[in-house]
PDB file of C-alpha atoms and ligand atoms in Angstrom:
ATOM      1  CA  MET R1254       0.021   0.001  -0.026  1.00  0.00           C
ATOM      2  CA  SER R1255       1.237   3.498  -0.818  1.00  0.00           C
ATOM      3  CA  VAL R1256       1.373   6.426   1.639  1.00  0.00           C
ATOM      4  CA  THR R1257      -1.579   7.961  -0.275  1.00  0.00           C
ATOM      5  CA  GLU R1258      -3.713   4.815   0.058  1.00  0.00           C
ATOM      6  CA  ASN R1259      -2.829   4.446   3.739  1.00  0.00           C
ATOM      7  CA  ILE R1260      -3.733   8.041   4.561  1.00  0.00           C
ATOM      8  CA  THR R1261      -7.026   7.722   2.634  1.00  0.00           C
ATOM      9  CA  SER R1262      -8.069   4.551   4.514  1.00  0.00           C
ATOM     10  CA  VAL R1263      -6.953   5.907   7.929  1.00  0.00           C
ATOM     11  CA  LEU R1264      -8.841   9.163   7.373  1.00  0.00           C
ATOM     12  CA  ASN R1265     -11.975   7.276   6.348  1.00  0.00           C
ATOM     13  CA  GLU R1266     -11.788   5.246   9.473  1.00  0.00           C
ATOM     14  CA  LEU R1267     -11.173   8.176  11.836  1.00  0.00           C
ATOM     15  CA  GLY R1268     -14.179  10.253  10.948  1.00  0.00           C
ATOM     16  CA  ASN R1269     -14.145  13.220  13.342  1.00  0.00           C
ATOM     17  CA  THR R1270     -11.087  12.150  15.281  1.00  0.00           C
ATOM     18  CA  LYS R1271      -8.098  14.175  14.283  1.00  0.00           C
ATOM     19  CA  LEU R1272      -5.052  12.538  12.726  1.00  0.00           C
ATOM     20  CA  ILE R1273      -1.534  13.456  13.740  1.00  0.00           C
ATOM     21  CA  CYS R1274       0.564  12.002  10.967  1.00  0.00           C
ATOM     22  CA  VAL R1275       3.749  10.965  12.752  1.00  0.00           C
ATOM     23  CA  THR R1276       6.651  11.738  10.422  1.00  0.00           C
ATOM     24  CA  LYS R1277       9.765  10.968  12.554  1.00  0.00           C
ATOM     25  CA  THR R1278      12.438   9.268  10.359  1.00  0.00           C
ATOM     26  CA  VAL R1279      10.347   9.981   7.220  1.00  0.00           C
ATOM     27  CA  GLY R1280      11.818  12.277   4.551  1.00  0.00           C
ATOM     28  CA  THR R1281      10.305  15.508   3.261  1.00  0.00           C
ATOM     29  CA  GLU R1282       9.093  13.974  -0.019  1.00  0.00           C
ATOM     30  CA  ARG R1283       7.041  11.236   1.647  1.00  0.00           C
ATOM     31  CA  ILE R1284       5.700  13.695   4.227  1.00  0.00           C
ATOM     32  CA  ASN R1285       4.502  15.881   1.376  1.00  0.00           C
ATOM     33  CA  GLU R1286       2.867  12.858  -0.223  1.00  0.00           C
ATOM     34  CA  ALA R1287       0.896  12.377   3.039  1.00  0.00           C
ATOM     35  CA  ILE R1288      -0.066  16.042   3.110  1.00  0.00           C
ATOM     36  CA  LYS R1289      -1.270  15.922  -0.503  1.00  0.00           C
ATOM     37  CA  ALA R1290      -3.358  12.869   0.421  1.00  0.00           C
ATOM     38  CA  GLY R1291      -5.126  14.811   3.136  1.00  0.00           C
ATOM     39  CA  ALA R1292      -2.977  14.801   6.258  1.00  0.00           C
ATOM     40  CA  THR R1293      -3.189  18.253   7.825  1.00  0.00           C
ATOM     41  CA  ILE R1294      -1.165  17.840  10.994  1.00  0.00           C
ATOM     42  CA  ILE R1295       2.285  16.276  11.335  1.00  0.00           C
ATOM     43  CA  GLY R1296       3.952  15.090  14.523  1.00  0.00           C
ATOM     44  CA  GLU R1297       7.704  15.082  15.046  1.00  0.00           C
ATOM     45  CA  ASN R1298       9.634  13.919  18.086  1.00  0.00           C
ATOM     46  CA  ARG R1299      12.967  15.668  17.613  1.00  0.00           C
ATOM     47  CA  VAL R1300      13.506  19.369  17.084  1.00  0.00           C
ATOM     48  CA  GLN R1301      16.731  18.893  15.153  1.00  0.00           C
ATOM     49  CA  GLU R1302      15.342  16.277  12.830  1.00  0.00           C
ATOM     50  CA  PHE R1303      12.363  18.469  12.081  1.00  0.00           C
ATOM     51  CA  GLU R1304      14.682  21.417  11.370  1.00  0.00           C
ATOM     52  CA  GLU R1305      16.600  19.395   8.808  1.00  0.00           C
ATOM     53  CA  LYS R1306      13.399  18.423   6.984  1.00  0.00           C
ATOM     54  CA  ALA R1307      11.373  21.600   7.314  1.00  0.00           C
ATOM     55  CA  ASP R1308      12.619  23.261   4.084  1.00  0.00           C
ATOM     56  CA  GLY R1309      10.316  22.169   1.297  1.00  0.00           C
ATOM     57  CA  LEU R1310       7.490  20.945   3.434  1.00  0.00           C
ATOM     58  CA  LEU R1311       4.000  21.764   2.192  1.00  0.00           C
ATOM     59  CA  PRO R1312       1.872  23.880   4.544  1.00  0.00           C
ATOM     60  CA  CYS R1313       0.602  21.926   7.526  1.00  0.00           C
ATOM     61  CA  GLU R1314       0.112  22.210  11.246  1.00  0.00           C
ATOM     62  CA  LYS R1315       3.139  21.022  13.205  1.00  0.00           C
ATOM     63  CA  HIS R1316       3.029  19.280  16.575  1.00  0.00           C
ATOM     64  CA  MET R1317       5.954  18.333  18.776  1.00  0.00           C
ATOM     65  CA  ILE R1318       5.292  14.907  20.360  1.00  0.00           C
ATOM     66  CA  GLY R1319       8.719  13.903  21.747  1.00  0.00           C
ATOM     67  CA  HIS R1320      10.424  14.688  25.058  1.00  0.00           C
ATOM     68  CA  LEU R1321      11.795  18.224  24.999  1.00  0.00           C
ATOM     69  CA  GLN R1322      15.011  19.184  26.635  1.00  0.00           C
ATOM     70  CA  THR R1323      15.227  22.705  28.004  1.00  0.00           C
ATOM     71  CA  ASN R1324      17.970  23.674  25.584  1.00  0.00           C
ATOM     72  CA  LYS R1325      15.689  22.770  22.613  1.00  0.00           C
ATOM     73  CA  VAL R1326      12.708  24.788  23.826  1.00  0.00           C
ATOM     74  CA  LYS R1327      13.616  28.021  22.033  1.00  0.00           C
ATOM     75  CA  LYS R1328      13.533  26.325  18.639  1.00  0.00           C
ATOM     76  CA  ALA R1329      10.493  24.265  19.456  1.00  0.00           C
ATOM     77  CA  VAL R1330       8.559  27.437  20.218  1.00  0.00           C
ATOM     78  CA  GLU R1331       9.652  28.904  16.910  1.00  0.00           C
ATOM     79  CA  TYR R1332       8.645  25.842  14.836  1.00  0.00           C
ATOM     80  CA  PHE R1333       5.669  24.112  16.412  1.00  0.00           C
ATOM     81  CA  ASP R1334       2.025  25.123  16.518  1.00  0.00           C
ATOM     82  CA  VAL R1335       1.411  22.778  19.421  1.00  0.00           C
ATOM     83  CA  ILE R1336       3.850  21.161  21.862  1.00  0.00           C
ATOM     84  CA  GLN R1337       2.067  18.001  23.065  1.00  0.00           C
ATOM     85  CA  SER R1338       4.885  16.642  25.111  1.00  0.00           C
ATOM     86  CA  VAL R1339       5.113  19.083  28.026  1.00  0.00           C
ATOM     87  CA  ASP R1340       6.075  16.814  30.873  1.00  0.00           C
ATOM     88  CA  SER R1341       7.296  19.088  33.667  1.00  0.00           C
ATOM     89  CA  LEU R1342       6.693  22.464  35.176  1.00  0.00           C
ATOM     90  CA  LYS R1343      10.251  23.414  34.329  1.00  0.00           C
ATOM     91  CA  VAL R1344       9.699  22.826  30.595  1.00  0.00           C
ATOM     92  CA  ALA R1345       6.416  24.739  30.697  1.00  0.00           C
ATOM     93  CA  GLN R1346       8.160  27.701  32.354  1.00  0.00           C
ATOM     94  CA  GLU R1347      10.931  27.669  29.757  1.00  0.00           C
ATOM     95  CA  ILE R1348       8.313  27.558  26.963  1.00  0.00           C
ATOM     96  CA  ASP R1349       6.588  30.503  28.569  1.00  0.00           C
ATOM     97  CA  LYS R1350       9.805  32.513  28.660  1.00  0.00           C
ATOM     98  CA  ARG R1351      10.760  31.720  25.072  1.00  0.00           C
ATOM     99  CA  ALA R1352       7.251  32.376  23.808  1.00  0.00           C
ATOM    100  CA  GLU R1353       7.154  35.736  25.555  1.00  0.00           C
ATOM    101  CA  ALA R1354      10.428  36.691  23.885  1.00  0.00           C
ATOM    102  CA  ILE R1355       8.892  36.263  20.429  1.00  0.00           C
ATOM    103  CA  ASP R1356       5.445  37.519  21.446  1.00  0.00           C
ATOM    104  CA  LYS R1357       3.680  34.202  20.947  1.00  0.00           C
ATOM    105  CA  ILE R1358       1.051  32.388  22.957  1.00  0.00           C
ATOM    106  CA  GLN R1359       2.285  28.807  22.676  1.00  0.00           C
ATOM    107  CA  GLU R1360      -0.375  26.092  22.644  1.00  0.00           C
ATOM    108  CA  ILE R1361       0.654  23.106  24.785  1.00  0.00           C
ATOM    109  CA  PHE R1362      -0.716  19.741  25.909  1.00  0.00           C
ATOM    110  CA  LEU R1363       0.317  18.110  29.196  1.00  0.00           C
ATOM    111  CA  GLN R1364       1.790  14.669  28.814  1.00  0.00           C
ATOM    112  CA  VAL R1365       0.593  12.277  31.509  1.00  0.00           C
ATOM    113  CA  ASN R1366       2.430   9.172  32.607  1.00  0.00           C
ATOM    114  CA  ILE R1367      -0.788   7.212  32.855  1.00  0.00           C
ATOM    115  CA  GLY R1368       0.907   3.890  33.696  1.00  0.00           C
ATOM    116  CA  ASN R1369       3.105   5.512  36.357  1.00  0.00           C
ATOM    117  CA  GLU R1370       6.144   3.956  34.697  1.00  0.00           C
ATOM    118  CA  PRO R1371       9.419   5.041  36.326  1.00  0.00           C
ATOM    119  CA  GLN R1372      11.343   5.215  32.968  1.00  0.00           C
ATOM    120  CA  LYS R1373       8.623   7.132  31.130  1.00  0.00           C
ATOM    121  CA  HIS R1374       8.246  10.890  30.710  1.00  0.00           C
ATOM    122  CA  GLY R1375       5.069  12.707  31.709  1.00  0.00           C
ATOM    123  CA  PHE R1376       3.405  14.152  34.763  1.00  0.00           C
ATOM    124  CA  LYS R1377       2.613  11.601  37.473  1.00  0.00           C
ATOM    125  CA  LEU R1378      -1.063  11.401  38.266  1.00  0.00           C
ATOM    126  CA  GLU R1379      -0.665  12.954  41.726  1.00  0.00           C
ATOM    127  CA  GLU R1380       1.486  15.813  40.339  1.00  0.00           C
ATOM    128  CA  LEU R1381      -0.958  16.871  37.706  1.00  0.00           C
ATOM    129  CA  ARG R1382      -3.326  19.104  39.724  1.00  0.00           C
ATOM    130  CA  PRO R1383      -0.699  21.003  41.706  1.00  0.00           C
ATOM    131  CA  GLU R1384       1.420  21.486  38.574  1.00  0.00           C
ATOM    132  CA  ILE R1385      -1.543  22.769  36.554  1.00  0.00           C
ATOM    133  CA  ASN R1386      -2.115  25.438  39.203  1.00  0.00           C
ATOM    134  CA  GLU R1387       1.455  26.670  38.532  1.00  0.00           C
ATOM    135  CA  ILE R1388       1.252  26.354  34.776  1.00  0.00           C
ATOM    136  CA  ALA R1389      -1.976  28.368  34.765  1.00  0.00           C
ATOM    137  CA  LEU R1390       0.005  31.351  36.037  1.00  0.00           C
ATOM    138  CA  LEU R1391       2.131  31.425  32.882  1.00  0.00           C
ATOM    139  CA  LYS R1392       1.021  34.188  30.550  1.00  0.00           C
ATOM    140  CA  ASN R1393       2.407  32.961  27.281  1.00  0.00           C
ATOM    141  CA  VAL R1394       1.189  29.369  27.240  1.00  0.00           C
ATOM    142  CA  ARG R1395      -2.281  28.046  26.638  1.00  0.00           C
ATOM    143  CA  VAL R1396      -3.116  24.501  27.752  1.00  0.00           C
ATOM    144  CA  THR R1397      -5.524  22.989  25.251  1.00  0.00           C
ATOM    145  CA  GLY R1398      -5.116  19.257  25.715  1.00  0.00           C
ATOM    146  CA  MET R1399      -3.557  16.223  27.264  1.00  0.00           C
ATOM    147  CA  MET R1400      -1.474  13.461  25.759  1.00  0.00           C
ATOM    148  CA  CYS R1401      -0.452  10.022  26.978  1.00  0.00           C
ATOM    149  CA  ILE R1402       1.530   7.015  25.911  1.00  0.00           C
ATOM    150  CA  PRO R1403       0.279   3.936  27.847  1.00  0.00           C
ATOM    151  CA  PRO R1404       2.566   1.082  28.813  1.00  0.00           C
ATOM    152  CA  TYR R1405       3.662  -1.201  25.986  1.00  0.00           C
ATOM    153  CA  VAL R1406       0.905  -3.803  26.178  1.00  0.00           C
ATOM    154  CA  SER R1407      -1.694  -5.305  23.828  1.00  0.00           C
ATOM    155  CA  PRO R1408      -4.401  -2.926  22.498  1.00  0.00           C
ATOM    156  CA  GLU R1409      -7.017  -4.606  24.701  1.00  0.00           C
ATOM    157  CA  GLN R1410      -4.790  -4.206  27.738  1.00  0.00           C
ATOM    158  CA  ALA R1411      -4.240  -0.591  26.830  1.00  0.00           C
ATOM    159  CA  ARG R1412      -8.002   0.003  27.027  1.00  0.00           C
ATOM    160  CA  SER R1413      -8.020   0.394  30.806  1.00  0.00           C
ATOM    161  CA  TYR R1414      -5.269   3.054  30.597  1.00  0.00           C
ATOM    162  CA  PHE R1415      -7.200   4.948  27.911  1.00  0.00           C
ATOM    163  CA  LYS R1416     -10.333   4.771  30.059  1.00  0.00           C
ATOM    164  CA  GLU R1417      -8.480   6.090  33.094  1.00  0.00           C
ATOM    165  CA  MET R1418      -6.918   8.855  31.030  1.00  0.00           C
ATOM    166  CA  LYS R1419     -10.317   9.913  29.633  1.00  0.00           C
ATOM    167  CA  ALA R1420     -11.809   9.967  33.169  1.00  0.00           C
ATOM    168  CA  LEU R1421      -8.899  12.119  34.431  1.00  0.00           C
ATOM    169  CA  PHE R1422      -9.163  14.442  31.421  1.00  0.00           C
ATOM    170  CA  ASP R1423     -12.912  14.952  31.986  1.00  0.00           C
ATOM    171  CA  GLU R1424     -12.407  15.625  35.697  1.00  0.00           C
ATOM    172  CA  ILE R1425      -9.607  18.156  35.211  1.00  0.00           C
ATOM    173  CA  LYS R1426     -11.436  19.814  32.328  1.00  0.00           C
ATOM    174  CA  ILE R1427     -14.352  20.535  34.646  1.00  0.00           C
ATOM    175  CA  GLU R1428     -12.110  21.625  37.522  1.00  0.00           C
ATOM    176  CA  THR R1429     -10.131  24.085  35.390  1.00  0.00           C
ATOM    177  CA  GLN R1430     -12.822  25.413  33.074  1.00  0.00           C
ATOM    178  CA  GLU R1431     -13.995  28.384  35.132  1.00  0.00           C
ATOM    179  CA  LYS R1432     -10.873  28.727  37.161  1.00  0.00           C
ATOM    180  CA  PHE R1433      -8.112  29.555  34.612  1.00  0.00           C
ATOM    181  CA  ASP R1434      -8.182  31.760  31.533  1.00  0.00           C
ATOM    182  CA  ASN R1435      -5.365  29.904  29.818  1.00  0.00           C
ATOM    183  CA  VAL R1436      -6.485  26.324  30.430  1.00  0.00           C
ATOM    184  CA  ASP R1437      -9.145  25.126  27.978  1.00  0.00           C
ATOM    185  CA  LEU R1438      -8.940  21.374  27.633  1.00  0.00           C
ATOM    186  CA  LYS R1439     -10.319  20.291  24.281  1.00  0.00           C
ATOM    187  CA  GLU R1440      -8.085  17.632  22.849  1.00  0.00           C
ATOM    188  CA  LEU R1441      -7.167  14.212  24.204  1.00  0.00           C
ATOM    189  CA  SER R1442      -4.286  12.831  22.234  1.00  0.00           C
ATOM    190  CA  MET R1443      -3.955   9.049  22.686  1.00  0.00           C
ATOM    191  CA  GLY R1444      -3.631   6.002  20.466  1.00  0.00           C
ATOM    192  CA  MET R1445      -0.879   5.010  17.946  1.00  0.00           C
ATOM    193  CA  SER R1446      -0.783   2.605  15.009  1.00  0.00           C
ATOM    194  CA  GLY R1447      -1.346  -0.517  17.099  1.00  0.00           C
ATOM    195  CA  ASP R1448      -4.099   0.698  19.342  1.00  0.00           C
ATOM    196  CA  TYR R1449      -5.803   3.761  17.878  1.00  0.00           C
ATOM    197  CA  ARG R1450      -9.117   2.006  17.331  1.00  0.00           C
ATOM    198  CA  VAL R1451      -9.359   1.200  21.074  1.00  0.00           C
ATOM    199  CA  ALA R1452      -8.263   4.755  21.961  1.00  0.00           C
ATOM    200  CA  ILE R1453     -11.015   6.242  19.808  1.00  0.00           C
ATOM    201  CA  GLU R1454     -13.594   3.972  21.443  1.00  0.00           C
ATOM    202  CA  GLU R1455     -12.353   5.253  24.785  1.00  0.00           C
ATOM    203  CA  GLY R1456     -12.625   8.931  23.885  1.00  0.00           C
ATOM    204  CA  ALA R1457      -9.488  10.080  22.017  1.00  0.00           C
ATOM    205  CA  THR R1458     -10.076  13.254  19.990  1.00  0.00           C
ATOM    206  CA  MET R1459      -6.700  12.951  18.355  1.00  0.00           C
ATOM    207  CA  VAL R1460      -4.602   9.895  17.375  1.00  0.00           C
ATOM    208  CA  ARG R1461      -0.895   9.856  16.498  1.00  0.00           C
ATOM    209  CA  ILE R1462      -0.185   7.385  13.658  1.00  0.00           C
ATOM    210  CA  GLY R1463       3.180   6.710  12.038  1.00  0.00           C
ATOM    211  CA  SER R1464       3.981   3.151  10.929  1.00  0.00           C
ATOM    212  CA  ALA R1465       0.430   2.354   9.788  1.00  0.00           C
ATOM    213  CA  ILE R1466       0.935   5.168   7.236  1.00  0.00           C
ATOM    214  CA  PHE R1467       4.639   4.968   6.332  1.00  0.00           C
ATOM    215  CA  GLY R1468       5.497   1.345   7.153  1.00  0.00           C
ATOM    216  CA  ASP R1469       7.948   0.194   9.784  1.00  0.00           C
ATOM    217  CA  ARG R1470      10.603   2.675  10.757  1.00  0.00           C
ATOM    218  CA  LYS R1471      14.255   1.796  10.034  1.00  0.00           C
ATOM    219  CA  TYR R1472      16.604   3.459  12.468  1.00  0.00           C
TER     220      TYR R1472
HETATM  221  C1  PLP H1684       6.462   7.329  17.116  1.00  0.00           C
HETATM  222  C2  PLP H1684       5.358   7.915  17.923  1.00  0.00           C
HETATM  223  C3  PLP H1684       4.000   7.648  17.605  1.00  0.00           C
HETATM  224  C4  PLP H1684       3.560   6.818  16.440  1.00  0.00           C
HETATM  225  O1  PLP H1684       3.911   5.459  16.583  1.00  0.00           O
HETATM  226  P1  PLP H1684       3.403   4.352  15.509  1.00  0.00           P
HETATM  227  O2  PLP H1684       3.345   3.147  16.327  1.00  0.00           O
HETATM  228  O3  PLP H1684       4.426   4.339  14.434  1.00  0.00           O
HETATM  229  O4  PLP H1684       2.084   4.822  15.013  1.00  0.00           O
HETATM  230  C5  PLP H1684       3.028   8.229  18.397  1.00  0.00           C
HETATM  231  N1  PLP H1684       3.303   9.008  19.440  1.00  0.00           N
HETATM  232  C6  PLP H1684       4.608   9.274  19.810  1.00  0.00           C
HETATM  233  C7  PLP H1684       4.850  10.157  20.990  1.00  0.00           C
HETATM  234  C8  PLP H1684       5.633   8.715  19.075  1.00  0.00           C
HETATM  235  O5  PLP H1684       6.903   9.008  19.451  1.00  0.00           O
END
């Protein structure tokens, strides 16, 4: 199957759920093929890799989905429409500072470590509420969603994590709605090539799909 055929069938299947076309390790030409076939948002996980490929990309919305080191924040704020992978207060503060310097309001999602895995990035469940209170004070960020990567298990086993994430998202959405001007939770980004169908059933508004579009990645 070609990239064009894969995009067409994924988009048909998704309906109203938004597709983040994950383009890490994929070259500019094939990314453009995906955009021509109807992908409107791309997801990259390394600032430098994106930078090398950005020239010649067709117009599209750009989302950062990989862990962000503080020293990469300046460029990330220049390049990306949404940073989905904000996983600490420190990174959020740095984004705020860099966004202020270029007079931008940076849209961000909070990445949640839904499986409480020690090796994984993301806010721990118990950290989330106190940290949001701090992030809400930042003037140049706007929190519009949450993102998670569940533990590496089968799609059916992932279902309980997606369910838990959706419940948490709904609770925090209600808690923050009236309270903060710059927190407006709309998007729940969860589900990848192997488990996006389950994620959609459990309430994802956005799925991040790479290999089901471009084939297996070769590193
Ligand atoms: C690579 C990646 C994806 C896509 O993974 P596939 O299994 O290829 O669909 C989604 N989200 C993040 C954060 C990724 O790094």
